[in-house]
Structures are given as structure tokens and as C-alpha cells.
XYZ file of N, CA and C in Angstrom:
198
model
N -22.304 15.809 -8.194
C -21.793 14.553 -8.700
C -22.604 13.422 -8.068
N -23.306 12.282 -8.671
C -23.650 11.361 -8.187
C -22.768 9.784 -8.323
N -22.989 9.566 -7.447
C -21.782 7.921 -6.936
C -23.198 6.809 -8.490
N -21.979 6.209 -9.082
C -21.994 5.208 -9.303
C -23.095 4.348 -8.499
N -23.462 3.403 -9.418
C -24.687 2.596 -9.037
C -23.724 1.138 -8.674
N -24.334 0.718 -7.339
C -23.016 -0.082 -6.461
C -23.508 -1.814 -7.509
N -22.652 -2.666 -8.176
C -22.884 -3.928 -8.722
C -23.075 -5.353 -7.460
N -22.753 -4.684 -5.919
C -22.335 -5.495 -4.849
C -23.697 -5.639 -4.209
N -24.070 -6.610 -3.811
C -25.204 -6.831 -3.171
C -25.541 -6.926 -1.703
N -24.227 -7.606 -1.112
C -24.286 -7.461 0.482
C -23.415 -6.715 0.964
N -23.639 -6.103 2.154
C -22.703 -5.500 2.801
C -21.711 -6.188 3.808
N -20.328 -5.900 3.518
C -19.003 -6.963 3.767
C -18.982 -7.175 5.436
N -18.868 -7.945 5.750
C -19.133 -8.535 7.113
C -20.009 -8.366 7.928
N -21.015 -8.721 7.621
C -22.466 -8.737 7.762
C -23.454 -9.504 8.851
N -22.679 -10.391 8.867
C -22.739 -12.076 9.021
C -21.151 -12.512 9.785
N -21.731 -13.708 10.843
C -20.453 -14.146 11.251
C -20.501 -15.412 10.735
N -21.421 -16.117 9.977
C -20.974 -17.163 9.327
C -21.884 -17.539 8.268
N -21.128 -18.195 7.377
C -21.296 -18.152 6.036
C -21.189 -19.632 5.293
N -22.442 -20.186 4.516
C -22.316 -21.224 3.816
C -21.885 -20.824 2.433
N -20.508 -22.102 2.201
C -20.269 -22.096 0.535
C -20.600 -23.334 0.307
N -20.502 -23.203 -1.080
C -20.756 -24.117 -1.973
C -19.049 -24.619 -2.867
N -18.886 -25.345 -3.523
C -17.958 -25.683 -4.058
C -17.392 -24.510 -5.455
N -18.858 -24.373 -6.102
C -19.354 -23.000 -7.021
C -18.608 -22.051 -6.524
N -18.541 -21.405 -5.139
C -17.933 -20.308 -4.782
C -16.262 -20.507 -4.581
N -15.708 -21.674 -4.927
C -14.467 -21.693 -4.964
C -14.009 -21.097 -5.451
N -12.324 -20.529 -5.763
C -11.765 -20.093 -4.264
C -12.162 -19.322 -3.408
N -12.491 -19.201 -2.426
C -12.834 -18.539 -1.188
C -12.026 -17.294 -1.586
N -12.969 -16.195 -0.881
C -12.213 -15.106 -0.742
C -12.761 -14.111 0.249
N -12.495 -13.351 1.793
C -13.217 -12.944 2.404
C -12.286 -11.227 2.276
N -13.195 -10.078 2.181
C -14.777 -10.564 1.595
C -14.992 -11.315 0.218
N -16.253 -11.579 -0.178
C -16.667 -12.735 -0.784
C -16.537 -11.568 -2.264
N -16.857 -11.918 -3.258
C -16.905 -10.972 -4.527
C -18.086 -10.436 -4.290
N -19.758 -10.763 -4.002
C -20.519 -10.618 -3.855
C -20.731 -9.314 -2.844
N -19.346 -8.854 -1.950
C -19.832 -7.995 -1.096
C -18.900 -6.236 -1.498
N -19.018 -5.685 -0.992
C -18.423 -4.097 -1.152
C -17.148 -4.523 -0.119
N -15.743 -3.772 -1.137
C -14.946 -3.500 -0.849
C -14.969 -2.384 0.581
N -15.203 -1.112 0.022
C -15.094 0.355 0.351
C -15.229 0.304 1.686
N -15.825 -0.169 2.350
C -16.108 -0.406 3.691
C -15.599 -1.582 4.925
N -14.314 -2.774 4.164
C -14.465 -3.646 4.516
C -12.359 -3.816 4.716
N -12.123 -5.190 5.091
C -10.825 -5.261 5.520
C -10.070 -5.656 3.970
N -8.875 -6.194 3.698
C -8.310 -6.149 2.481
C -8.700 -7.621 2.289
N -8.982 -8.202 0.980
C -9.266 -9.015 0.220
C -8.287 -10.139 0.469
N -8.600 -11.216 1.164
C -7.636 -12.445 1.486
C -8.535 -13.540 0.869
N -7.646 -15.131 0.572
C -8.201 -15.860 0.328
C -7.522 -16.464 1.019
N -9.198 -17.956 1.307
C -8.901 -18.408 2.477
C -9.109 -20.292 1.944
N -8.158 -20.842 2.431
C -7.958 -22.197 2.145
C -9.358 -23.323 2.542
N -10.133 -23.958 2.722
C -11.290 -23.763 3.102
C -11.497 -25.443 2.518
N -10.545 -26.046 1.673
C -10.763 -27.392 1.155
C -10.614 -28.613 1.743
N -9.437 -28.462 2.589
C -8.640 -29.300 3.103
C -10.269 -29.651 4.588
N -10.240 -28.695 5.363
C -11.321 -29.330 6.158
C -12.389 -28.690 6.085
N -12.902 -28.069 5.636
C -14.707 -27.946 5.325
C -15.118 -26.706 5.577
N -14.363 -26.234 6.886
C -14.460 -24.535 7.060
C -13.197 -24.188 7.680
N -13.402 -22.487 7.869
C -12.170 -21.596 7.949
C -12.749 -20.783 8.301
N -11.841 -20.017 9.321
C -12.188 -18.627 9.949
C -11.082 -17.071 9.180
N -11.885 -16.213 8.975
C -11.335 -14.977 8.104
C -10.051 -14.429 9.300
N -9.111 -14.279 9.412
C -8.156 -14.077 9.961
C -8.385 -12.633 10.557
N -8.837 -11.751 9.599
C -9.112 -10.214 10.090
C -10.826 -10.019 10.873
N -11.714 -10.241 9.990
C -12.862 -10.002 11.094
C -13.601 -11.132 11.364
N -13.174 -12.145 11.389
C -13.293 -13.208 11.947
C -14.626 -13.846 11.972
N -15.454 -14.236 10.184
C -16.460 -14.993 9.869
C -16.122 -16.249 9.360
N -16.915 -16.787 9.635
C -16.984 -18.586 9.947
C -17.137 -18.990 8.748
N -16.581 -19.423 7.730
C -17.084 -19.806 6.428
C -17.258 -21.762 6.544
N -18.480 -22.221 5.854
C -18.366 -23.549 6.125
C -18.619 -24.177 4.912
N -18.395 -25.120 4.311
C -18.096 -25.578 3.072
C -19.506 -26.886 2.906
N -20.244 -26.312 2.131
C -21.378 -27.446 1.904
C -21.206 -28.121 0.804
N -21.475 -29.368 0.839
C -21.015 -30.638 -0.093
C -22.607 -30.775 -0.575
């Protein structure tokens, strides 16, 4: 049997900090961009109100670029 060809490009917590863009609104760590299978459960993270936010479970720095 061969695995499925993966659509995810980075691997989920990779990085301890992370630039968004407004584009990537709503936040979600991990990001859509990264693989589940390997990573903590899918939270979204409030990130508007002051500019960045820290992921509650593995704890990457997301910072909000204007």
C-alpha cells in the first residue's frame, strides 16, 4: 500500500515564531498550511486585538504584520 501524496507543505511546529498577514485570518495553530498527523489539536487563536499571540499547547509566537 502506498500513503497518499501529503497536500501540506510544512511540517507543524517547526518554527517558534511566525509572521501573519491579515490574508491568513483566522489564525489557526497549526496553520492549514502544515500536517495534522504529527502535531497538537487544531486551536484558533485570537491574534487581532494586539498583534500577536502565543499557541497555548506548543508554544509558537505568531505576530501579526500590517
Amino acid at each position: 500500500m502506498t500513503a497518499a501524496p501529503s497536500t501540506h507543505t510544512t511540517q507543524a511546529n517547526a518554527e517558534q515564531r511566525y509572521s501573519v498577514t491579515r490574508a491568513d485570518l483566522p489564525l489557526s495553530c497549526p496553520t492549514p498550511t502544515m500536517a495534522l498527523w504529527n502535531s497538537h489539536p487544531r486551536v484558533y487563536l485570537p491574534i487581532e486585538a494586539e498583534g500577536e499571540v502565543q499557541c497555548p499547547y506548543c508554544g509558537a509566537h505568531f505576530v501579526l504584520q500590517d
